[in-house]
Structures are given as structure tokens and as C-alpha cells.
Amino acid sequence: MKFWIGAALALAIGVGLPLLPVNEYVFYAGYVVLTYVVLATAWNILGGYAGYVNFGPPAFFGIGAYAAVVLFKWLGAPLGVQIAGAAFMGGAMGFGVGLLTLRLRGIFFAIATVAIIFIMETLMVNWRYVGGATGLQLLRPQVELYASYTRMLFAVIAVMAVASVAIARYVQESWIGRGLRALRDSEEAAEGCGVPTLRLKLVACTLSGALMGAAGAPMPMYLSFIEPASTFNLAYTIGSLGSAIIGGMSHWAGPIVGAILLGSLQQIITVTISNEMNVLVVGVLLVVFVVAAPEGILGLFRKVLGRTSK
Amino acid sequence: MSELLEINSLSKSFGGFAALTDVTLAIAEGERFGLIGPNGSGKTTLINCVSGMLRNEAGSIRFSGEEVRRLPAYQRTRRGIARSFQIPRPFRSMTVLENLLVPYQYVGHLRDDEARAQALEVLRDLGLSQKAEALSSTLSQVELRKLELARAMAARPKLLISDEAMAGLSGSEVDEVLKILFDLNAKGITVIMIEHIMQAVMRFSQRVVCLDAGRIICEGAPESIVKEPEVQRAYLGA
């Protein structure tokens, strides 16, 4: 019940805040932070629960963004349809990639997912319909209710963030989550306990891909532009993976904490220092957390709470 | 007694190395069966083939009259083949109780409250109930061995394969694990015991097969098999 009260509150703030006379930059920066909440939450379903480290978020995010552009350019589809199409494409790619790569383990799986980014980027660079290497300028449609398109996109990504967290929480607490944890700890023992490991990994990969694809859908309209180099940027890998590691991978709340912390910090550094400094800060934070707190901020909390309760 | 497990002409190679060659054996329902052989003789490969951890072998494996060779491991578990591992593989991020909930949920398809009640009963039988809420990564060696057996029991097996469940245990701990296996067999579960502790195999098994270099070299009652010159040669290299 607590979760649903929190989710309703987050939804109310996410949808209601853009209606208030708040500085536009809050929504401009907040959109990016919430995109990372969706990406990190999606990444954690496969990477955190199942232990399969996916370096390919830009591929899923990118295919979602391009699916949205194609639907917009071809049919003039509204944003809701673009997001649904992007989720379908991301999920389909997750399923396909899973089928081809999930028999690989550890570093081999991780490397295979990196390759997908370059394959997708090369395809888009050579597809003239979506602008090829030079990209495509997009004209935002008129927006109702909200004062600007950016405010509307903030509300949309807030709804998506709440939905993705609810899905991740369901997965974690259901029989799927228990099976994924079992196969993360020992795939052979999990099979020996009747867990259909390949099928569960496919479910996780498809769900994770669908959510990442959906996260990519509003991005072209947010930027009013799309081009392959920035869409398939490895920064999305670092953002999603880094957020989950920093927040904590064993619980659905970890990626939220990590993404809000990391995303906000990046936005502050971008404005006050420089964009390049971002990467350095993320790198240092990742090293610190991997070495000093491998279970992330949530793990640190648990340790502190454990000590005080003794 | 009817045959529960029938293995016919089973062969398994890794590249050019033949780990099993033309192995044929049958195990009856309710039998206590011992599988012995020196290191590298193919014991674990054989049970990996039976449990489905290894695939693409030649030959036939029939369980309860059904050919299971092409089934994935989880399907074989659901049909009643459970095993423990030579090196314990607990789900380290879970508590002892949660370890048992996995098979109860995936094999028995029980609701969480039913699964918990049954899991606690199994843990009580095995003397692990005080550790139910402990993380499995904090268990001692004998507790880990018991957890392996408890988790296998939670899969409601017809056939339990115990792969060196007594390795590294003290004399009294060996007795504890032996008692658990006897109790399970008394409940009608067929048990295959793979073990290097010969006294345990001799006490437990009704019939023993000895493997060497991937072939069955001898089969018979425990007291007679240790006297076989081929078995002595395989173990002692004489």
C-alpha cells in the first residue's frame, strides 16, 4: 500500500508540477533525470535481478527514438502511439538479442550487447528516410493543457518513470523475480530447482528492452532533432548502469536513488562547470562505489540500519 | 520393482576426450544405488547427463518410461529428477528458507504461504529450522550440504542424486547426512549416491556400480564389489 501511495504522489507531482509557474529549466533538466530513472530501472531488471550486464542501453533507447520518428514522419502518430511503437520495437529487439546472446555468460554476453549498439548506429547512419548521418529536424506539434512542449514531455516521462518502477517492483516481488535471483546466484542450481532459466532471461531481456525503447521515444521531440551519433551514445550505458550500481542493484528502489543522484549531479555540473566534467564525475563515483560500496547506497543504508538496531 | 531410470549405450565426449563410453545401467524404483570410481572416471559427467546439466550425448536416458535425453534440466527436475551438487551451490543472496521456496514455487507451483509451511517442515526434518532466516552464505559446510539435500527434497523428487554430499565432513556429520538419505529412501525416494567415502557407500547402497575412464567396469553388491580385482586396480593403480 505504501508503494502505491508513493507512486500516486509521484504521479501527482510529475503531472501537476508542469502546470505551475515554475522555471522552465526545471522541466528541461528534470526530463533528463527521469529518463535515466526509466533507463536504470529497465537495465536493472536484466542486469541487477538476473546478473546479466547489458552494455547496450543506447541500442534499445535508440531504436525506440527512431521508431517514434518513423511513426511521426510516416503517419503523424501522436506521442502515445510513438511510445507504444517504441516499446514494441525495444521489446522485439530485446527478445531477438536475448535469443541470440543469452546462452552466453559474463563478459561474453556483455561484449555481445556492445556490438548491438554499433550495428544499430550503422543501420541508422545509412537510412536516409530518418536523415542518415546528418540527422533529421523535427517540428514539435501544438501542445494543449501545458504551457510548453517541454513541460508536457516532463509529465509524460514522469508517468513512464512511475510505470517502469511499478513493473520492476512487480517483477522483483513475483515468482519471476525469485527465479531471476536464483539464476543470478547459480544458473545450474536454478535449473535443478525447476527454474526455466532461458525463458526467464528472455522475459527479463524483452521487458528491459521494451522499457528502454519507450524511454527513447520522447527524446527526438525533446531535442526537436535526431541523429545517430548522439542517439546511440555510450553515455546512456554509463548513465543506466552507473545509476543502478550507485543506487543498488538488488532492489527496485536502487536505480531510482542512483538516477536521481547521478542525473541531478550531472545537470548541476553541466551548468556550473562543463559538460565534459560530467564524465569524469560519473567515472570517479563509479570507482568509489564499486570499491567501497558494491551494494550501492541502499546497501550502505541497510548496513547502517543493521548496526544501529544491534 | 520396476525400473525408474534406464540408461542405454550412453556416450559423452568433450572434444576428443571420451568422458563416458557406452554406459548402460538400470535403477529400480526405491533402490539405494551407489556409484563409485576414481577421480575423473565419469561419475559426475554421468549424473550431469541424467539431470540435464550436460546435453548432446549419444544414447538413451529413460525416466519413468519416458525418454528425457532431449529435455532441458528444469523439465527433468519437474518430472522428478533432483540432485545435489558436489560443490554446494546455494542461492547466496537468499535466506535458507527462500532457497527452498524456489523449487516449491517452480516445481510444486505452491502458493507462498503453502510453500513456506512445507519448507519449514523439511528444514525441521533436516535440523536446519533454526537457520531458516539466515542468509545461506553464512552456513557451515555441513549445513550447506544439508541445504543442498533440503532443496532437492523441495523439488519432490522420485529420484535423488547425491553427488559427494559427504565430502569434507567429519565422521559424525557423515552419519547425519547418511541418516537423512536413509530417511528419504524410506519415504520411497530412489537415491543414487556418488561418494568417495567407501564406508558410507557400503553402508548405504544395495547395489554399486564402479566406473573407470568412462566405462562401467564392475557391478554388484557392495561387499563383493570391493573385492573385485578391476575395482582395486582402478583405485590403487596396481
XYZ file of C-alpha atoms in Angstrom:
548
model
C 0.000 0.000 0.000
C 2.866 2.357 0.912
C 4.280 1.870 -2.559
C 1.029 2.808 -4.290
C 0.587 5.910 -2.107
C 4.138 6.927 -3.013
C 3.502 6.186 -6.695
C 0.276 8.245 -6.681
C 2.120 11.103 -5.003
C 4.959 10.942 -7.542
C 2.427 10.875 -10.378
C 0.557 13.865 -8.974
C 3.788 15.852 -8.664
C 5.029 14.752 -12.104
C 1.821 15.660 -13.883
C 0.839 18.634 -11.741
C 4.143 20.481 -11.321
C 4.449 21.450 -15.016
C 1.087 23.234 -14.703
C 2.555 25.615 -12.111
C 4.599 28.712 -12.934
C 7.967 27.097 -12.253
C 11.167 27.944 -14.137
C 11.232 26.094 -17.489
C 14.769 24.800 -16.860
C 13.491 22.600 -14.020
C 11.499 20.600 -16.575
C 14.268 20.668 -19.156
C 16.746 19.146 -16.672
C 14.136 17.056 -14.864
C 13.214 15.326 -18.126
C 16.779 14.010 -18.478
C 16.903 12.849 -14.855
C 13.589 10.982 -15.206
C 14.742 9.423 -18.485
C 17.630 7.961 -16.514
C 15.186 6.682 -13.880
C 13.386 4.728 -16.635
C 16.632 3.540 -18.255
C 18.280 2.492 -14.984
C 15.123 0.741 -13.767
C 14.839 -1.106 -17.079
C 18.546 -2.001 -17.062
C 18.263 -3.357 -13.524
C 15.612 -5.945 -14.494
C 18.206 -7.856 -16.500
C 21.465 -6.536 -15.028
C 20.515 -6.377 -11.353
C 17.951 -9.125 -10.845
C 19.378 -11.660 -13.318
C 23.033 -10.562 -13.180
C 23.396 -10.192 -16.951
C 25.347 -6.992 -17.543
C 23.953 -5.273 -20.614
C 26.174 -2.600 -22.169
C 23.624 -1.978 -24.924
C 21.079 0.527 -23.496
C 21.867 3.039 -26.296
C 20.790 0.430 -28.873
C 17.405 -0.075 -27.195
C 16.978 3.609 -26.395
C 17.985 4.485 -29.961
C 15.655 2.023 -31.653
C 12.841 3.488 -29.547
C 13.760 7.027 -30.596
C 13.941 6.082 -34.274
C 10.698 4.067 -34.092
C 8.995 7.201 -32.741
C 10.469 9.333 -35.533
C 9.354 6.886 -38.223
C 5.818 6.740 -36.799
C 5.696 10.541 -36.590
C 7.082 11.150 -40.070
C 5.136 8.347 -41.759
C 1.753 8.556 -40.011
C 1.912 11.735 -37.969
C 1.288 9.481 -34.972
C 0.682 11.164 -31.593
C 3.226 10.753 -28.792
C 1.268 7.947 -27.078
C 1.364 5.830 -30.238
C 5.053 6.657 -30.712
C 5.821 5.433 -27.190
C 3.812 2.223 -27.702
C 5.581 1.591 -31.038
C 8.966 2.297 -29.459
C 8.232 -0.089 -26.579
C 7.207 -2.772 -29.071
C 10.389 -2.317 -31.120
C 12.570 -2.267 -27.983
C 10.850 -5.386 -26.670
C 11.159 -7.187 -30.004
C 14.837 -6.314 -30.173
C 15.276 -7.447 -26.556
C 13.655 -10.762 -27.405
C 15.767 -11.230 -30.545
C 19.006 -10.202 -28.880
C 18.167 -12.412 -25.910
C 17.536 -15.388 -28.127
C 20.920 -14.923 -29.803
C 23.045 -13.948 -26.820
C 21.555 -15.237 -23.575
C 23.333 -18.558 -23.877
C 26.494 -16.528 -23.423
C 27.505 -15.604 -19.910
C 29.560 -12.962 -18.126
C 31.894 -10.887 -20.221
C 30.873 -12.643 -23.460
C 27.265 -11.536 -23.058
C 28.378 -8.009 -22.166
C 30.563 -7.742 -25.289
C 27.760 -9.053 -27.495
C 25.487 -6.271 -26.236
C 28.091 -3.616 -27.080
C 28.155 -4.892 -30.665
C 24.407 -4.251 -30.995
C 24.938 -0.514 -30.449
C 27.318 -0.291 -33.401
C 25.090 -2.425 -35.615
C 22.076 -0.204 -34.921
C 24.033 3.009 -35.333
C 25.431 1.856 -38.681
C 21.946 0.945 -39.876
C 20.575 4.389 -38.986
C 23.563 6.214 -40.481
C 22.722 4.534 -43.779
C 18.944 5.031 -43.662
C 18.118 8.253 -45.493
C 14.402 8.230 -44.547
C 15.375 9.122 -40.969
C 18.065 11.586 -42.008
C 21.105 9.305 -42.213
C 24.308 10.566 -40.608
C 23.302 14.252 -40.740
C 20.090 13.675 -38.820
C 16.552 14.962 -39.062
C 14.986 18.180 -37.823
C 11.571 17.709 -36.210
C 8.816 20.241 -35.782
C 7.009 19.865 -32.470
C 3.201 19.710 -32.754
C 0.981 22.145 -30.888
C 0.502 21.302 -27.249
C -2.656 21.693 -25.191
C -3.080 21.911 -21.414
C 0.594 22.601 -20.737
C 2.328 25.910 -21.427
C 5.125 24.297 -23.424
C 6.063 21.025 -25.128
C 8.940 20.514 -22.683
C 6.523 20.709 -19.735
C 4.253 18.173 -21.418
C 7.210 15.853 -22.056
C 8.208 16.142 -18.399
C 4.722 14.977 -17.375
C 4.883 12.109 -19.894
C 8.308 10.889 -18.753
C 7.158 11.174 -15.107
C 4.250 8.812 -15.876
C 6.665 6.474 -17.678
C 9.081 6.534 -14.729
C 6.328 5.585 -12.263
C 5.051 2.859 -14.609
C 8.527 1.383 -15.147
C 9.236 1.354 -11.402
C 5.873 -0.371 -10.770
C 6.743 -3.008 -13.401
C 10.238 -3.537 -11.937
C 8.756 -3.875 -8.452
C 6.227 -6.416 -9.677
C 8.982 -8.431 -11.375
C 11.152 -8.332 -8.254
C 8.425 -9.477 -5.884
C 6.797 -12.079 -8.127
C 7.864 -15.633 -8.984
C 9.789 -14.128 -11.930
C 11.982 -12.139 -9.573
C 12.690 -15.139 -7.359
C 13.660 -17.172 -10.411
C 15.904 -14.389 -11.716
C 17.657 -14.092 -8.348
C 18.121 -17.855 -8.285
C 19.710 -17.939 -11.736
C 21.904 -14.942 -10.861
C 23.295 -16.881 -7.878
C 23.697 -20.189 -9.730
C 22.229 -20.975 -13.108
C 22.801 -24.740 -12.754
C 21.232 -24.883 -9.294
C 18.275 -22.825 -10.544
C 17.661 -25.280 -13.404
C 17.966 -28.053 -10.842
C 15.150 -26.376 -8.895
C 12.835 -26.360 -11.912
C 13.516 -22.751 -12.979
C 13.248 -22.326 -16.778
C 16.316 -20.100 -16.870
C 16.421 -19.311 -20.592
C 12.721 -18.422 -20.671
C 13.041 -16.149 -17.628
C 16.079 -14.417 -19.084
C 14.134 -13.834 -22.284
C 11.248 -12.320 -20.318
C 13.693 -10.040 -18.486
C 15.505 -9.070 -21.697
C 12.246 -8.318 -23.536
C 10.798 -6.287 -20.672
C 14.029 -4.410 -20.153
C 14.311 -3.701 -23.902
C 10.683 -2.527 -24.116
C 11.117 -0.049 -21.265
C 14.386 1.285 -22.676
C 12.757 1.627 -26.104
C 9.825 3.512 -24.576
C 12.283 5.827 -22.779
C 13.786 6.743 -26.144
C 10.501 7.682 -27.810
C 10.032 11.235 -26.486
C 13.727 12.171 -26.900
C 13.557 13.284 -30.580
C 10.727 15.710 -29.735
C 12.572 16.867 -26.617
C 15.561 17.818 -28.795
C 13.472 18.629 -31.918
C 16.188 16.685 -33.689
C 17.578 13.201 -34.093
C 20.922 11.935 -35.376
C 22.709 8.596 -34.850
C 25.884 9.692 -33.018
C 24.126 11.266 -30.027
C 21.201 8.815 -30.026
C 23.438 5.744 -29.805
C 25.809 7.441 -27.368
C 27.580 5.259 -24.797
C 26.664 7.891 -22.201
C 23.303 6.119 -21.935
C 25.109 2.903 -20.969
C 27.107 4.687 -18.302
C 24.032 6.542 -17.042
C 21.829 3.479 -16.703
C 24.477 1.099 -15.433
C 26.044 3.749 -13.181
C 22.702 4.723 -11.648
C 21.864 1.111 -10.823
C 25.321 0.437 -9.344
C 25.371 3.648 -7.307
C 21.803 3.223 -6.052
C 21.943 -0.535 -5.506
C 21.018 -3.353 -7.865
C 19.218 -5.767 -5.574
C 16.075 -3.646 -5.081
C 13.761 -1.715 -7.389
C 14.390 1.471 -5.401
C 18.153 1.404 -6.045
C 18.082 2.658 -9.654
C 15.701 5.493 -8.680
C 18.037 6.720 -5.948
C 21.063 6.337 -8.240
C 19.457 8.016 -11.263
C 18.157 10.985 -9.276
C 21.519 11.465 -7.570
C 23.659 10.936 -10.670
C 21.314 12.712 -13.093
C 20.919 15.768 -10.847
C 24.650 15.933 -10.192
C 25.341 15.776 -13.933
C 22.874 18.563 -14.625
C 24.398 20.752 -11.911
C 27.933 20.126 -13.180
C 26.895 20.775 -16.786
C 25.506 24.198 -15.820
C 28.121 25.235 -13.280
C 31.341 23.713 -14.654
C 31.260 21.944 -18.041
C 29.679 19.081 -19.923
C 32.992 17.216 -20.158
C 33.348 17.267 -16.384
C 30.222 15.074 -16.212
C 32.015 12.024 -17.471
C 34.844 12.481 -15.007
C 32.439 12.771 -12.076
C 30.457 9.694 -13.132
C 33.706 7.745 -13.572
C 35.022 8.722 -10.134
C 31.670 7.955 -8.485
C 31.516 4.542 -10.139
C 35.029 3.632 -8.990
C 34.252 4.800 -5.444
C 31.019 2.802 -5.261
C 32.352 -0.365 -6.885
C 35.291 -0.398 -4.453
C 33.735 0.959 -1.262
C 30.031 0.135 -1.542
C 29.365 -2.576 -4.119
C 25.786 -2.868 -2.888
C 25.177 0.817 -3.577
C 23.501 3.438 -1.446
C 20.710 1.049 -0.438
C 23.311 -1.467 0.723
C 25.009 1.260 2.797
C 21.649 2.156 4.357
C 20.992 -1.470 5.227
C 24.416 -1.760 6.870
C 23.903 1.424 8.895
C 20.393 0.341 9.942
C 21.729 -3.106 10.841
C 24.383 -1.552 13.080
C 22.024 0.837 14.842
C 19.472 -1.909 15.509
C 22.138 -4.085 17.218
C 10.311 -53.488 -8.654
C 10.001 -51.647 -11.974
C 12.831 -49.644 -13.479
C 12.777 -45.918 -12.687
C 15.885 -44.934 -14.630
C 17.194 -46.770 -17.684
C 20.401 -45.638 -19.337
C 21.289 -47.302 -22.613
C 24.585 -47.012 -24.512
C 25.249 -43.531 -23.170
C 28.381 -41.845 -24.512
C 29.606 -38.316 -23.964
C 32.724 -36.664 -25.367
C 34.357 -33.299 -24.767
C 36.210 -32.591 -27.984
C 38.378 -35.644 -28.497
C 38.107 -36.827 -24.894
C 35.562 -39.586 -24.263
C 34.203 -38.938 -20.763
C 31.592 -41.724 -20.995
C 31.616 -44.699 -23.343
C 28.649 -46.949 -23.927
C 27.306 -46.826 -20.371
C 24.231 -48.990 -19.797
C 22.531 -49.384 -16.436
C 19.097 -49.522 -14.871
C 17.978 -48.362 -11.439
C 14.810 -49.688 -9.862
C 12.171 -47.681 -8.020
C 13.043 -47.313 -4.349
C 16.602 -48.593 -4.817
C 19.635 -47.288 -2.944
C 22.279 -47.201 -5.621
C 25.972 -46.435 -5.218
C 28.160 -45.014 -7.969
C 31.879 -45.196 -7.333
C 35.061 -44.738 -9.293
C 38.363 -42.884 -9.063
C 38.629 -39.149 -9.827
C 37.943 -38.441 -13.485
C 36.153 -41.744 -14.024
C 32.990 -40.035 -15.327
C 30.661 -40.208 -12.305
C 29.729 -36.535 -12.310
C 29.524 -36.499 -16.119
C 27.068 -39.387 -15.928
C 24.794 -37.645 -13.441
C 25.146 -34.358 -15.317
C 23.797 -36.200 -18.368
C 20.962 -37.717 -16.322
C 20.000 -34.425 -14.669
C 20.272 -32.486 -17.934
C 23.187 -30.238 -16.967
C 25.038 -31.741 -19.926
C 23.342 -32.295 -23.257
C 24.111 -33.617 -26.743
C 25.169 -37.014 -25.563
C 24.632 -40.161 -27.575
C 22.425 -42.977 -26.325
C 19.200 -43.072 -24.391
C 18.034 -41.949 -20.923
C 14.557 -43.088 -19.941
C 12.969 -41.913 -16.712
C 9.654 -43.398 -15.575
C 9.365 -44.895 -19.048
C 9.812 -41.546 -20.816
C 12.814 -40.579 -22.964
C 14.247 -37.475 -21.281
C 17.534 -37.047 -23.149
C 16.317 -34.052 -25.123
C 14.591 -32.332 -22.205
C 16.232 -29.320 -20.533
C 17.334 -29.731 -16.924
C 14.384 -27.866 -15.432
C 11.926 -30.163 -17.212
C 13.711 -33.212 -15.835
C 13.516 -31.716 -12.336
C 9.791 -31.230 -12.818
C 9.493 -34.892 -13.813
C 11.167 -35.983 -10.596
C 14.961 -35.976 -11.022
C 16.625 -33.879 -8.321
C 20.266 -33.600 -7.441
C 22.692 -32.066 -5.022
C 25.984 -30.607 -6.207
C 29.491 -31.751 -5.393
C 30.412 -28.163 -4.555
C 27.335 -26.702 -2.821
C 25.597 -24.061 -4.887
C 23.247 -22.234 -2.563
C 21.376 -19.160 -3.751
C 23.674 -16.930 -1.747
C 21.546 -13.790 -1.856
C 18.616 -15.688 -0.317
C 17.872 -16.985 3.143
C 17.811 -20.738 3.782
C 14.010 -20.705 3.672
C 13.922 -18.738 0.405
C 16.312 -21.288 -1.124
C 13.603 -23.900 -0.643
C 10.809 -21.656 -1.891
C 12.338 -21.679 -5.395
C 11.633 -25.386 -6.086
C 8.336 -25.264 -4.219
C 7.236 -22.418 -6.477
C 8.661 -23.683 -9.766
C 8.106 -27.423 -9.388
C 5.217 -27.682 -6.935
C 3.539 -24.449 -8.109
C 2.574 -23.783 -4.489
C 1.294 -20.507 -3.101
C 3.830 -18.647 -0.984
C 2.206 -19.483 2.377
C 1.855 -23.190 1.500
C 5.442 -23.282 0.248
C 6.718 -21.643 3.442
C 4.871 -24.136 5.647
C 6.245 -27.111 3.729
C 9.736 -25.661 3.552
C 9.802 -25.168 7.328
C 8.770 -28.788 7.771
C 11.638 -30.007 5.564
C 14.095 -27.741 7.402
C 12.874 -29.131 10.720
C 13.374 -32.715 9.486
C 16.932 -31.879 8.488
C 17.757 -29.930 11.633
C 18.050 -26.608 9.833
C 14.932 -24.858 11.164
C 16.944 -22.511 13.399
C 18.779 -21.280 10.320
C 15.625 -20.680 8.254
C 16.026 -16.906 8.198
C 19.828 -16.905 7.959
C 21.476 -15.993 4.665
C 22.668 -19.173 3.009
C 26.095 -17.591 2.525
C 26.600 -17.741 6.307
C 26.143 -21.529 6.637
C 28.828 -24.013 7.678
C 29.933 -26.830 5.367
C 27.633 -29.472 6.850
C 24.718 -27.016 6.855
C 25.370 -26.250 3.190
C 25.286 -29.983 2.411
C 22.010 -30.293 4.268
C 20.616 -27.268 2.432
C 21.515 -28.922 -0.888
C 19.557 -32.006 0.143
C 16.666 -29.959 1.541
C 16.398 -28.010 -1.714
C 16.472 -31.224 -3.708
C 13.697 -32.625 -1.482
C 11.632 -29.495 -2.021
C 11.568 -30.411 -5.714
C 9.566 -33.517 -4.654
C 11.833 -35.980 -6.418
C 11.251 -39.581 -7.358
C 14.995 -39.881 -7.880
C 17.552 -38.039 -5.760
C 21.146 -37.902 -6.939
C 23.507 -37.115 -4.106
C 26.834 -36.005 -5.568
C 29.513 -36.346 -2.881
C 27.257 -34.900 -0.199
C 29.673 -36.063 2.475
C 32.913 -34.686 1.086
C 34.875 -32.803 3.716
C 32.597 -33.765 6.615
C 33.608 -35.259 9.953
C 32.582 -38.782 10.988
C 29.540 -37.673 12.972
C 28.486 -35.307 10.187
C 28.746 -38.156 7.663
C 26.419 -40.165 9.919
C 23.957 -37.261 9.998
C 23.843 -36.993 6.204
C 23.606 -40.790 5.849
C 20.597 -40.823 8.190
C 18.927 -38.139 6.052
C 19.467 -40.235 2.913
C 18.136 -43.381 4.616
C 15.057 -41.452 5.782
C 14.432 -40.152 2.271
C 14.735 -43.627 0.828
C 12.311 -44.901 3.459
C 9.796 -42.401 2.085
C 10.040 -44.119 -1.303
C 12.615 -41.875 -2.985
C 15.164 -43.700 -5.105
C 18.674 -42.497 -4.231
C 21.856 -42.550 -6.282
C 24.839 -41.907 -4.063
C 28.127 -40.810 -5.551
C 30.755 -40.880 -2.885
C 34.448 -41.308 -2.205
C 33.865 -42.311 1.417
C 33.680 -46.056 0.808
C 32.307 -46.919 4.258
C 29.320 -44.685 3.586
C 28.724 -46.237 0.157
C 28.991 -49.741 1.602
C 26.556 -48.974 4.430
C 24.053 -47.203 2.240
C 23.948 -48.953 -1.123
C 22.031 -52.068 -2.074
C 23.893 -52.213 -5.367
C 27.073 -50.497 -6.558
C 28.481 -49.707 -9.993
C 32.111 -48.800 -10.470
C 33.174 -46.541 -13.318
C 36.681 -46.143 -14.653
C 37.744 -44.000 -17.617
C 34.095 -43.522 -18.616
C 33.200 -47.239 -18.682
C 31.393 -49.474 -16.242
C 33.994 -51.927 -15.021
C 32.025 -53.697 -12.348
C 28.537 -54.001 -10.879
C 27.219 -55.885 -7.874
C 26.537 -55.972 -4.150
C 28.715 -53.590 -2.083
C 30.531 -56.308 -0.144
C 31.521 -58.166 -3.311
C 32.460 -55.182 -5.446
C 35.348 -54.013 -3.234
C 36.965 -57.408 -3.660
C 36.889 -57.223 -7.446
C 40.442 -57.025 -8.849
C 39.340 -54.494 -11.500
C 37.973 -52.143 -8.843
C 41.138 -52.449 -6.783
C 43.239 -51.815 -9.878
C 41.155 -48.721 -10.777
C 41.558 -47.271 -7.280
C 45.069 -48.360 -6.444
C 46.563 -48.416 -9.931
C 48.022 -51.827 -9.249
